[in-house]
PDB file of C-alpha atoms in Angstrom:
ATOM      1  CA  UNK A  24      25.705 -23.761  23.867  1.00 86.00           C
ATOM      2  CA  UNK A  25      24.272 -23.536  20.366  1.00 92.00           C
ATOM      3  CA  UNK A  26      25.210 -20.802  17.970  1.00 96.00           C
ATOM      4  CA  UNK A  27      22.564 -18.723  16.208  1.00 96.00           C
ATOM      5  CA  UNK A  28      22.737 -18.627  12.423  1.00 97.00           C
ATOM      6  CA  UNK A  29      19.784 -16.926  10.766  1.00 97.00           C
ATOM      7  CA  UNK A  30      19.577 -15.999   7.100  1.00 97.00           C
ATOM      8  CA  UNK A  31      18.432 -12.458   6.392  1.00 97.00           C
ATOM      9  CA  UNK A  32      14.961 -11.798   4.989  1.00 95.00           C
ATOM     10  CA  UNK A  33      13.539  -8.590   3.435  1.00 93.00           C
ATOM     11  CA  UNK A  34      12.491  -7.504   6.943  1.00 95.00           C
ATOM     12  CA  UNK A  35      14.995  -9.156   9.291  1.00 97.00           C
ATOM     13  CA  UNK A  36      18.799  -9.178   9.464  1.00 98.00           C
ATOM     14  CA  UNK A  37      21.306 -11.996   9.051  1.00 98.00           C
ATOM     15  CA  UNK A  38      22.329 -13.115  12.524  1.00 98.00           C
ATOM     16  CA  UNK A  39      25.507 -15.018  13.386  1.00 98.00           C
ATOM     17  CA  UNK A  40      26.106 -15.382  17.111  1.00 98.00           C
ATOM     18  CA  UNK A  41      29.093 -17.676  17.674  1.00 97.00           C
ATOM     19  CA  UNK A  42      29.768 -18.614  21.299  1.00 96.00           C
ATOM     20  CA  UNK A  43      33.009 -20.499  20.540  1.00 96.00           C
ATOM     21  CA  UNK A  44      34.603 -17.462  18.871  1.00 96.00           C
ATOM     22  CA  UNK A  45      32.890 -14.817  20.997  1.00 97.00           C
ATOM     23  CA  UNK A  46      31.679 -13.135  17.810  1.00 97.00           C
ATOM     24  CA  UNK A  47      28.207 -11.716  17.350  1.00 98.00           C
ATOM     25  CA  UNK A  48      27.079 -10.263  14.040  1.00 98.00           C
ATOM     26  CA  UNK A  49      23.926  -8.473  12.893  1.00 98.00           C
ATOM     27  CA  UNK A  50      23.874  -7.712   9.192  1.00 97.00           C
ATOM     28  CA  UNK A  51      21.461  -6.277   6.621  1.00 96.00           C
ATOM     29  CA  UNK A  52      18.152  -4.674   7.448  1.00 95.00           C
ATOM     30  CA  UNK A  53      15.850  -4.838  10.399  1.00 97.00           C
ATOM     31  CA  UNK A  54      12.354  -3.531   9.724  1.00 96.00           C
ATOM     32  CA  UNK A  55       9.829  -6.017  11.163  1.00 94.00           C
ATOM     33  CA  UNK A  56       6.482  -4.507  12.272  1.00 90.00           C
ATOM     34  CA  UNK A  57       6.962  -6.024  15.695  1.00 86.00           C
ATOM     35  CA  UNK A  58      10.623  -6.489  16.432  1.00 93.00           C
ATOM     36  CA  UNK A  59      10.128  -8.007  19.907  1.00 92.00           C
ATOM     37  CA  UNK A  60       9.216 -11.402  18.429  1.00 92.00           C
ATOM     38  CA  UNK A  61      12.413 -11.443  16.403  1.00 95.00           C
ATOM     39  CA  UNK A  62      14.822 -10.128  19.040  1.00 96.00           C
ATOM     40  CA  UNK A  63      13.669 -12.060  22.113  1.00 95.00           C
ATOM     41  CA  UNK A  64      15.672 -15.188  21.153  1.00 95.00           C
ATOM     42  CA  UNK A  65      18.782 -13.021  20.650  1.00 97.00           C
ATOM     43  CA  UNK A  66      18.359 -11.515  24.138  1.00 96.00           C
ATOM     44  CA  UNK A  67      18.060 -14.986  25.602  1.00 96.00           C
ATOM     45  CA  UNK A  68      21.194 -16.134  23.794  1.00 97.00           C
ATOM     46  CA  UNK A  69      23.285 -13.253  25.184  1.00 97.00           C
ATOM     47  CA  UNK A  70      22.018 -13.993  28.706  1.00 96.00           C
ATOM     48  CA  UNK A  71      23.124 -17.634  28.359  1.00 96.00           C
ATOM     49  CA  UNK A  72      26.409 -16.689  26.711  1.00 97.00           C
ATOM     50  CA  UNK A  73      27.165 -14.318  29.609  1.00 96.00           C
ATOM     51  CA  UNK A  74      27.309 -17.246  32.019  1.00 95.00           C
ATOM     52  CA  UNK A  75      30.423 -18.611  30.309  1.00 94.00           C
ATOM     53  CA  UNK A  76      31.750 -16.039  27.845  1.00 95.00           C
ATOM     54  CA  UNK A  77      34.991 -15.863  25.841  1.00 96.00           C
ATOM     55  CA  UNK A  78      37.700 -13.519  27.183  1.00 96.00           C
ATOM     56  CA  UNK A  79      36.848 -11.141  24.359  1.00 97.00           C
ATOM     57  CA  UNK A  80      33.439 -10.577  22.804  1.00 97.00           C
ATOM     58  CA  UNK A  81      33.066  -8.709  19.521  1.00 97.00           C
ATOM     59  CA  UNK A  82      29.676  -7.375  18.470  1.00 98.00           C
ATOM     60  CA  UNK A  83      29.711  -6.496  14.779  1.00 98.00           C
ATOM     61  CA  UNK A  84      26.760  -4.375  13.719  1.00 98.00           C
ATOM     62  CA  UNK A  85      26.512  -4.084   9.943  1.00 97.00           C
ATOM     63  CA  UNK A  86      23.034  -2.698   9.376  1.00 96.00           C
ATOM     64  CA  UNK A  87      21.857  -0.904   6.250  1.00 93.00           C
ATOM     65  CA  UNK A  88      18.535   0.186   7.741  1.00 92.00           C
ATOM     66  CA  UNK A  89      16.607  -0.399  10.893  1.00 96.00           C
ATOM     67  CA  UNK A  90      13.181   0.839  11.944  1.00 95.00           C
ATOM     68  CA  UNK A  91      12.336   2.535  15.229  1.00 94.00           C
ATOM     69  CA  UNK A  92      10.812  -0.655  16.641  1.00 92.00           C
ATOM     70  CA  UNK A  93      14.158  -2.427  16.101  1.00 95.00           C
ATOM     71  CA  UNK A  94      16.158   0.494  17.491  1.00 95.00           C
ATOM     72  CA  UNK A  95      14.766  -0.190  20.945  1.00 94.00           C
ATOM     73  CA  UNK A  96      15.522  -3.922  20.680  1.00 95.00           C
ATOM     74  CA  UNK A  97      19.066  -3.226  19.507  1.00 97.00           C
ATOM     75  CA  UNK A  98      19.523  -0.975  22.531  1.00 96.00           C
ATOM     76  CA  UNK A  99      18.410  -3.889  24.718  1.00 95.00           C
ATOM     77  CA  UNK A 100      21.096  -6.104  23.150  1.00 97.00           C
ATOM     78  CA  UNK A 101      23.689  -3.446  23.967  1.00 97.00           C
ATOM     79  CA  UNK A 102      22.404  -3.205  27.543  1.00 97.00           C
ATOM     80  CA  UNK A 103      22.731  -6.980  27.993  1.00 97.00           C
ATOM     81  CA  UNK A 104      26.278  -6.857  26.629  1.00 97.00           C
ATOM     82  CA  UNK A 105      27.087  -3.962  28.934  1.00 97.00           C
ATOM     83  CA  UNK A 106      25.864  -6.175  31.798  1.00 96.00           C
ATOM     84  CA  UNK A 107      28.349  -8.946  31.004  1.00 96.00           C
ATOM     85  CA  UNK A 108      31.239  -6.602  30.154  1.00 96.00           C
ATOM     86  CA  UNK A 109      33.960  -6.969  32.803  1.00 94.00           C
ATOM     87  CA  UNK A 110      32.449 -10.200  34.120  1.00 92.00           C
ATOM     88  CA  UNK A 111      34.820 -12.628  32.416  1.00 93.00           C
ATOM     89  CA  UNK A 112      34.750 -10.875  29.064  1.00 96.00           C
ATOM     90  CA  UNK A 113      35.730  -7.622  27.414  1.00 97.00           C
ATOM     91  CA  UNK A 114      33.010  -6.506  25.037  1.00 97.00           C
ATOM     92  CA  UNK A 115      33.877  -4.485  21.975  1.00 97.00           C
ATOM     93  CA  UNK A 116      31.362  -3.022  19.521  1.00 98.00           C
ATOM     94  CA  UNK A 117      32.210  -2.511  15.860  1.00 98.00           C
ATOM     95  CA  UNK A 118      29.616  -0.272  14.230  1.00 98.00           C
ATOM     96  CA  UNK A 119      29.779  -0.420  10.426  1.00 98.00           C
ATOM     97  CA  UNK A 120      28.214   2.176   8.154  1.00 96.00           C
ATOM     98  CA  UNK A 121      28.388   2.882   4.441  1.00 93.00           C
ATOM     99  CA  UNK A 122      30.264   5.871   3.028  1.00 91.00           C
ATOM    100  CA  UNK A 123      28.174   9.069   3.190  1.00 88.00           C
ATOM    101  CA  UNK A 124      25.479   7.375   5.257  1.00 92.00           C
ATOM    102  CA  UNK A 125      25.353  10.041   7.948  1.00 92.00           C
ATOM    103  CA  UNK A 126      22.106   8.687   9.343  1.00 94.00           C
ATOM    104  CA  UNK A 127      23.651   5.310  10.197  1.00 95.00           C
ATOM    105  CA  UNK A 128      26.809   6.987  11.468  1.00 96.00           C
ATOM    106  CA  UNK A 129      24.708   9.179  13.777  1.00 96.00           C
ATOM    107  CA  UNK A 130      22.685   6.158  14.880  1.00 97.00           C
ATOM    108  CA  UNK A 131      25.937   4.496  15.984  1.00 97.00           C
ATOM    109  CA  UNK A 132      27.021   7.638  17.812  1.00 97.00           C
ATOM    110  CA  UNK A 133      23.653   7.808  19.565  1.00 97.00           C
ATOM    111  CA  UNK A 134      24.082   4.280  20.934  1.00 97.00           C
ATOM    112  CA  UNK A 135      27.650   5.098  21.874  1.00 97.00           C
ATOM    113  CA  UNK A 136      26.399   8.084  23.898  1.00 96.00           C
ATOM    114  CA  UNK A 137      23.899   5.924  25.776  1.00 96.00           C
ATOM    115  CA  UNK A 138      25.921   2.742  26.316  1.00 96.00           C
ATOM    116  CA  UNK A 139      29.267   2.722  28.147  1.00 94.00           C
ATOM    117  CA  UNK A 140      30.940   0.137  25.892  1.00 96.00           C
ATOM    118  CA  UNK A 141      33.945   0.742  23.607  1.00 96.00           C
ATOM    119  CA  UNK A 142      32.604   1.544  20.136  1.00 96.00           C
ATOM    120  CA  UNK A 143      34.639   1.539  16.961  1.00 97.00           C
ATOM    121  CA  UNK A 144      33.010   3.340  14.037  1.00 97.00           C
ATOM    122  CA  UNK A 145      33.987   1.698  10.762  1.00 97.00           C
ATOM    123  CA  UNK A 146      33.183   3.298   7.413  1.00 96.00           C
ATOM    124  CA  UNK A 147      32.972   0.860   4.502  1.00 96.00           C
ATOM    125  CA  UNK A 148      32.146   1.226   0.823  1.00 92.00           C
ATOM    126  CA  UNK A 149      29.302  -1.263   0.946  1.00 89.00           C
ATOM    127  CA  UNK A 150      27.779  -3.356   3.692  1.00 86.00           C
TER     128      UNK A 150
ATOM    129  CA  UNK B   7     -17.459   6.705 -11.344  1.00 72.00           C
ATOM    130  CA  UNK B   8     -17.947   8.144 -14.825  1.00 82.00           C
ATOM    131  CA  UNK B   9     -15.320   6.822 -17.234  1.00 87.00           C
ATOM    132  CA  UNK B  10     -13.768  10.179 -17.960  1.00 87.00           C
ATOM    133  CA  UNK B  11     -12.886  10.476 -14.275  1.00 92.00           C
ATOM    134  CA  UNK B  12     -10.361   7.729 -14.856  1.00 93.00           C
ATOM    135  CA  UNK B  13      -8.555  10.120 -17.155  1.00 93.00           C
ATOM    136  CA  UNK B  14      -8.876  12.945 -14.628  1.00 93.00           C
ATOM    137  CA  UNK B  15      -7.405  10.712 -11.985  1.00 92.00           C
ATOM    138  CA  UNK B  16      -4.567   9.796 -14.326  1.00 94.00           C
ATOM    139  CA  UNK B  17      -3.862  13.446 -15.066  1.00 94.00           C
ATOM    140  CA  UNK B  18      -3.889  14.385 -11.394  1.00 93.00           C
ATOM    141  CA  UNK B  19      -1.388  11.667 -10.610  1.00 93.00           C
ATOM    142  CA  UNK B  20       0.738  12.613 -13.592  1.00 94.00           C
ATOM    143  CA  UNK B  21       0.751  16.271 -12.564  1.00 94.00           C
ATOM    144  CA  UNK B  22       1.746  15.368  -9.005  1.00 92.00           C
ATOM    145  CA  UNK B  23       4.557  13.079 -10.229  1.00 94.00           C
ATOM    146  CA  UNK B  24       3.073  10.168  -8.319  1.00 96.00           C
ATOM    147  CA  UNK B  25       5.393   7.170  -8.052  1.00 96.00           C
ATOM    148  CA  UNK B  26       2.941   4.999  -6.178  1.00 96.00           C
ATOM    149  CA  UNK B  27      -0.432   5.426  -4.590  1.00 96.00           C
ATOM    150  CA  UNK B  28      -2.530   3.098  -2.507  1.00 96.00           C
ATOM    151  CA  UNK B  29      -5.858   3.326  -0.724  1.00 93.00           C
ATOM    152  CA  UNK B  30      -7.046   0.511   1.513  1.00 91.00           C
ATOM    153  CA  UNK B  31      -6.091  -1.481   4.557  1.00 90.00           C
ATOM    154  CA  UNK B  32      -2.365  -1.586   5.288  1.00 92.00           C
ATOM    155  CA  UNK B  33      -1.557  -5.201   6.148  1.00 91.00           C
ATOM    156  CA  UNK B  34       1.838  -6.751   6.740  1.00 91.00           C
ATOM    157  CA  UNK B  35       1.844  -8.238   3.217  1.00 94.00           C
ATOM    158  CA  UNK B  36       0.824  -4.944   1.629  1.00 94.00           C
ATOM    159  CA  UNK B  37       3.600  -3.210   3.511  1.00 94.00           C
ATOM    160  CA  UNK B  38       6.151  -5.719   2.200  1.00 94.00           C
ATOM    161  CA  UNK B  39       4.916  -5.327  -1.383  1.00 96.00           C
ATOM    162  CA  UNK B  40       4.970  -1.527  -1.305  1.00 97.00           C
ATOM    163  CA  UNK B  41       8.487  -1.512   0.120  1.00 96.00           C
ATOM    164  CA  UNK B  42       9.662  -3.964  -2.513  1.00 96.00           C
ATOM    165  CA  UNK B  43       8.158  -1.919  -5.355  1.00 96.00           C
ATOM    166  CA  UNK B  44       9.530   1.342  -3.973  1.00 96.00           C
ATOM    167  CA  UNK B  45      12.989  -0.059  -3.410  1.00 95.00           C
ATOM    168  CA  UNK B  46      13.135  -1.134  -7.022  1.00 96.00           C
ATOM    169  CA  UNK B  47      11.726   2.199  -8.305  1.00 96.00           C
ATOM    170  CA  UNK B  48      14.087   4.252  -6.165  1.00 95.00           C
ATOM    171  CA  UNK B  49      16.968   2.117  -7.430  1.00 94.00           C
ATOM    172  CA  UNK B  50      16.073   3.221 -10.971  1.00 94.00           C
ATOM    173  CA  UNK B  51      15.349   6.920 -10.453  1.00 93.00           C
ATOM    174  CA  UNK B  52      17.558   8.010  -7.561  1.00 93.00           C
ATOM    175  CA  UNK B  53      21.330   8.082  -7.972  1.00 91.00           C
ATOM    176  CA  UNK B  54      22.171   9.217  -4.441  1.00 91.00           C
ATOM    177  CA  UNK B  55      22.318   6.269  -2.047  1.00 88.00           C
ATOM    178  CA  UNK B  56      21.899   8.690   0.819  1.00 90.00           C
ATOM    179  CA  UNK B  57      18.598  10.075  -0.517  1.00 93.00           C
ATOM    180  CA  UNK B  58      17.392   6.605  -1.457  1.00 93.00           C
ATOM    181  CA  UNK B  59      17.951   5.403   2.084  1.00 93.00           C
ATOM    182  CA  UNK B  60      16.270   8.455   3.588  1.00 95.00           C
ATOM    183  CA  UNK B  61      13.147   8.065   1.452  1.00 96.00           C
ATOM    184  CA  UNK B  62      13.034   4.341   2.178  1.00 96.00           C
ATOM    185  CA  UNK B  63      13.438   4.955   5.905  1.00 95.00           C
ATOM    186  CA  UNK B  64      10.674   7.560   6.040  1.00 97.00           C
ATOM    187  CA  UNK B  65       8.439   5.264   4.025  1.00 97.00           C
ATOM    188  CA  UNK B  66       9.033   2.343   6.406  1.00 96.00           C
ATOM    189  CA  UNK B  67       8.036   4.449   9.407  1.00 96.00           C
ATOM    190  CA  UNK B  68       4.995   5.996   7.668  1.00 96.00           C
ATOM    191  CA  UNK B  69       3.741   2.564   6.572  1.00 96.00           C
ATOM    192  CA  UNK B  70       4.296   1.076   9.987  1.00 94.00           C
ATOM    193  CA  UNK B  71       2.409   3.959  11.594  1.00 93.00           C
ATOM    194  CA  UNK B  72      -0.540   3.174   9.315  1.00 93.00           C
ATOM    195  CA  UNK B  73      -0.208  -0.548   9.997  1.00 92.00           C
ATOM    196  CA  UNK B  74      -0.188  -0.152  13.778  1.00 88.00           C
ATOM    197  CA  UNK B  75      -2.960   2.409  13.608  1.00 79.00           C
ATOM    198  CA  UNK B  76      -5.185  -0.153  11.886  1.00 70.00           C
ATOM    199  CA  UNK B  77      -4.496  -2.637  14.628  1.00 65.00           C
ATOM    200  CA  UNK B  78      -5.708  -0.112  17.168  1.00 63.00           C
ATOM    201  CA  UNK B  79      -9.209   0.358  15.781  1.00 60.00           C
ATOM    202  CA  UNK B  80     -11.625  -1.450  18.053  1.00 57.00           C
ATOM    203  CA  UNK B  81     -13.839  -3.462  15.730  1.00 55.00           C
ATOM    204  CA  UNK B  82     -16.415  -4.532  18.293  1.00 52.00           C
ATOM    205  CA  UNK B  83     -17.693  -0.972  18.530  1.00 53.00           C
ATOM    206  CA  UNK B  84     -18.233  -0.579  14.829  1.00 53.00           C
ATOM    207  CA  UNK B  85     -20.619  -1.987  12.280  1.00 56.00           C
ATOM    208  CA  UNK B  86     -18.840  -3.576   9.257  1.00 55.00           C
ATOM    209  CA  UNK B  87     -19.188  -0.570   6.973  1.00 55.00           C
ATOM    210  CA  UNK B  88     -17.765   1.724   9.621  1.00 57.00           C
ATOM    211  CA  UNK B  89     -14.959  -0.678  10.343  1.00 56.00           C
ATOM    212  CA  UNK B  90     -13.769  -0.459   6.766  1.00 51.00           C
ATOM    213  CA  UNK B  91     -14.248   3.273   6.879  1.00 59.00           C
ATOM    214  CA  UNK B  92     -12.000   3.709   9.873  1.00 69.00           C
ATOM    215  CA  UNK B  93      -9.315   1.176   8.950  1.00 80.00           C
ATOM    216  CA  UNK B  94      -8.703   2.257   5.406  1.00 87.00           C
ATOM    217  CA  UNK B  95      -5.750   4.544   4.729  1.00 93.00           C
ATOM    218  CA  UNK B  96      -4.164   6.468   1.891  1.00 95.00           C
ATOM    219  CA  UNK B  97      -0.501   6.446   0.913  1.00 96.00           C
ATOM    220  CA  UNK B  98       1.113   8.425  -1.902  1.00 97.00           C
ATOM    221  CA  UNK B  99       4.721   8.817  -2.849  1.00 97.00           C
ATOM    222  CA  UNK B 100       5.796  11.423  -5.363  1.00 97.00           C
ATOM    223  CA  UNK B 101       9.056  12.673  -6.779  1.00 95.00           C
ATOM    224  CA  UNK B 102       9.501  16.305  -7.657  1.00 91.00           C
ATOM    225  CA  UNK B 103      12.599  17.903  -9.076  1.00 88.00           C
ATOM    226  CA  UNK B 104      14.339  18.621  -5.786  1.00 90.00           C
ATOM    227  CA  UNK B 105      12.480  16.531  -3.259  1.00 95.00           C
ATOM    228  CA  UNK B 106      10.339  13.495  -2.570  1.00 97.00           C
ATOM    229  CA  UNK B 107       7.029  13.575  -0.756  1.00 97.00           C
ATOM    230  CA  UNK B 108       5.379  10.842   1.253  1.00 98.00           C
ATOM    231  CA  UNK B 109       1.719  11.593   1.986  1.00 97.00           C
ATOM    232  CA  UNK B 110      -0.505   9.578   4.249  1.00 97.00           C
ATOM    233  CA  UNK B 111      -4.144   9.909   5.288  1.00 96.00           C
ATOM    234  CA  UNK B 112      -6.169   7.977   7.815  1.00 93.00           C
ATOM    235  CA  UNK B 113      -9.198   8.318  10.059  1.00 91.00           C
ATOM    236  CA  UNK B 114      -8.426   8.898  13.701  1.00 90.00           C
ATOM    237  CA  UNK B 115     -10.595   9.188  16.800  1.00 89.00           C
ATOM    238  CA  UNK B 116     -10.786  12.846  17.809  1.00 92.00           C
ATOM    239  CA  UNK B 117      -9.319  12.303  21.265  1.00 92.00           C
ATOM    240  CA  UNK B 118      -6.332  10.426  19.859  1.00 91.00           C
ATOM    241  CA  UNK B 119      -5.977  13.117  17.225  1.00 93.00           C
ATOM    242  CA  UNK B 120      -5.534  15.774  19.917  1.00 95.00           C
ATOM    243  CA  UNK B 121      -2.695  13.828  21.528  1.00 94.00           C
ATOM    244  CA  UNK B 122      -1.074  13.233  18.148  1.00 95.00           C
ATOM    245  CA  UNK B 123      -1.336  16.921  17.263  1.00 96.00           C
ATOM    246  CA  UNK B 124       0.432  17.900  20.495  1.00 96.00           C
ATOM    247  CA  UNK B 125       3.177  15.434  19.705  1.00 95.00           C
ATOM    248  CA  UNK B 126       3.674  16.760  16.178  1.00 97.00           C
ATOM    249  CA  UNK B 127       3.680  20.361  17.439  1.00 97.00           C
ATOM    250  CA  UNK B 128       6.393  19.539  19.969  1.00 96.00           C
ATOM    251  CA  UNK B 129       8.464  17.792  17.284  1.00 97.00           C
ATOM    252  CA  UNK B 130       8.089  20.699  14.868  1.00 97.00           C
ATOM    253  CA  UNK B 131       9.474  23.136  17.437  1.00 97.00           C
ATOM    254  CA  UNK B 132      12.827  21.369  17.526  1.00 97.00           C
ATOM    255  CA  UNK B 133      15.925  21.874  15.400  1.00 96.00           C
ATOM    256  CA  UNK B 134      18.122  19.045  14.107  1.00 95.00           C
ATOM    257  CA  UNK B 135      20.238  18.749  17.252  1.00 96.00           C
ATOM    258  CA  UNK B 136      17.232  18.976  19.590  1.00 97.00           C
ATOM    259  CA  UNK B 137      15.462  16.246  17.609  1.00 97.00           C
ATOM    260  CA  UNK B 138      18.502  14.051  18.038  1.00 96.00           C
ATOM    261  CA  UNK B 139      18.459  14.626  21.807  1.00 96.00           C
ATOM    262  CA  UNK B 140      14.729  13.887  21.954  1.00 95.00           C
ATOM    263  CA  UNK B 141      15.251  10.675  19.974  1.00 96.00           C
ATOM    264  CA  UNK B 142      18.025   9.523  22.315  1.00 96.00           C
ATOM    265  CA  UNK B 143      15.951  10.361  25.373  1.00 95.00           C
ATOM    266  CA  UNK B 144      12.879   8.402  24.178  1.00 94.00           C
ATOM    267  CA  UNK B 145      15.092   5.544  22.974  1.00 94.00           C
ATOM    268  CA  UNK B 146      16.831   5.270  26.330  1.00 93.00           C
ATOM    269  CA  UNK B 147      13.901   5.916  28.670  1.00 90.00           C
ATOM    270  CA  UNK B 148      10.831   4.868  26.722  1.00 82.00           C
ATOM    271  CA  UNK B 149       9.385   1.377  26.651  1.00 79.00           C
ATOM    272  CA  UNK B 150       8.118  -0.724  23.786  1.00 75.00           C
ATOM    273  CA  UNK B 151       4.378  -1.307  23.593  1.00 78.00           C
ATOM    274  CA  UNK B 152       3.202  -4.895  23.164  1.00 75.00           C
ATOM    275  CA  UNK B 153       2.811  -4.113  19.457  1.00 74.00           C
ATOM    276  CA  UNK B 154       6.498  -3.275  19.328  1.00 71.00           C
ATOM    277  CA  UNK B 155       6.017   0.457  18.826  1.00 77.00           C
ATOM    278  CA  UNK B 156       8.604   2.662  20.473  1.00 72.00           C
ATOM    279  CA  UNK B 157       7.044   6.141  20.198  1.00 85.00           C
ATOM    280  CA  UNK B 158       9.991   7.099  17.995  1.00 93.00           C
ATOM    281  CA  UNK B 159       8.399   6.936  14.534  1.00 94.00           C
ATOM    282  CA  UNK B 160       7.481  10.588  14.023  1.00 96.00           C
ATOM    283  CA  UNK B 161      10.680  11.848  15.651  1.00 96.00           C
ATOM    284  CA  UNK B 162      12.658   9.636  13.282  1.00 97.00           C
ATOM    285  CA  UNK B 163      10.619  10.791  10.276  1.00 97.00           C
ATOM    286  CA  UNK B 164      11.290  14.442  11.181  1.00 97.00           C
ATOM    287  CA  UNK B 165      14.963  13.703  11.754  1.00 96.00           C
ATOM    288  CA  UNK B 166      15.540  11.816   8.519  1.00 95.00           C
ATOM    289  CA  UNK B 167      13.466  14.139   6.341  1.00 96.00           C
ATOM    290  CA  UNK B 168      15.168  17.305   7.568  1.00 94.00           C
ATOM    291  CA  UNK B 169      11.863  19.181   7.253  1.00 96.00           C
ATOM    292  CA  UNK B 170       8.939  20.135   9.444  1.00 97.00           C
ATOM    293  CA  UNK B 171       6.033  17.689   9.430  1.00 98.00           C
ATOM    294  CA  UNK B 172       3.119  19.167   7.459  1.00 98.00           C
ATOM    295  CA  UNK B 173      -0.187  17.973   8.834  1.00 98.00           C
ATOM    296  CA  UNK B 174      -3.865  18.625   9.142  1.00 98.00           C
ATOM    297  CA  UNK B 175      -6.824  17.119  11.009  1.00 97.00           C
ATOM    298  CA  UNK B 176     -10.042  17.436   9.007  1.00 95.00           C
ATOM    299  CA  UNK B 177     -13.260  16.984  10.974  1.00 93.00           C
ATOM    300  CA  UNK B 178     -15.406  14.132   9.561  1.00 88.00           C
ATOM    301  CA  UNK B 179     -18.106  13.541  12.183  1.00 87.00           C
ATOM    302  CA  UNK B 180     -18.513  13.707  15.974  1.00 88.00           C
ATOM    303  CA  UNK B 181     -16.164  10.819  16.540  1.00 87.00           C
ATOM    304  CA  UNK B 182     -13.572  10.941  13.779  1.00 88.00           C
ATOM    305  CA  UNK B 183     -11.159  13.282  12.048  1.00 91.00           C
ATOM    306  CA  UNK B 184      -9.121  12.555   8.943  1.00 93.00           C
ATOM    307  CA  UNK B 185      -5.404  12.914   9.648  1.00 95.00           C
ATOM    308  CA  UNK B 186      -3.281  14.095   6.722  1.00 97.00           C
ATOM    309  CA  UNK B 187       0.512  13.993   6.880  1.00 98.00           C
ATOM    310  CA  UNK B 188       2.957  15.228   4.275  1.00 98.00           C
ATOM    311  CA  UNK B 189       6.654  14.499   4.672  1.00 98.00           C
ATOM    312  CA  UNK B 190       9.046  16.296   2.382  1.00 97.00           C
ATOM    313  CA  UNK B 191      12.482  14.754   1.912  1.00 96.00           C
ATOM    314  CA  UNK B 192      15.254  16.731   0.208  1.00 87.00           C
TER     315      UNK B 192
END
């Protein structure tokens, strides 16, 4: 299957979904007015990937900001990953946030509370 | 407008420490431009990354509320002058010594205003932890509208700002009120 490589824009994140490595990355900011248009192809990709996944799948979330419209779409990505976890792959989430950015740290914890996937919270100087 | 009012307007904005003000229709392009300008301005005046991000976040949600609100106005029921009247919005961002303020104003149908007021009242009753629980609950159990709105905007604004939402609904005519919102961010 094809990988997804999207360059970031002022309103949408950089996306690197690599099926051969089992590595998925969202990076930058996600503030489109209607996030459904942007995220639907990512949902589709995870569904396809789930049919023949790598033994380990890493989801690296390195977001600076996201709006509330995106927050729901990001939750949907997590739910899809939760669905494939244990079915031929172990899914791990790495949630990156910048030093002192309590809001992004809390956002990661909120997802962690909702989604039963292993989350690792990683504090970095700059995303 | 008499010419000296230009000076009055200038003085008012100076006194209120206005960083940016806009009145008109909030389109997707306008939204992008305002965010770009504000990101650059905040980069110059605000040393704390944390505060910068909070202000930016609140601004994104406020602008997107105005943007989606405009989409909602049913044009077929309005003559052109009224259409402009109901779609136009106000946005002001100011920086005081200890806090930022994001102010918005827009016309709203009275019935919708009542629902919005109930929502704001319920948000304002909650403390930080309760707001977080409410956010998680709506995130997990709510659904996205076809416009991509999640019903989380005001909860997020209250959460990020750390202050109660100041608001008012001013009656305009039988059909419309003018909704004023002031978000203070420390």
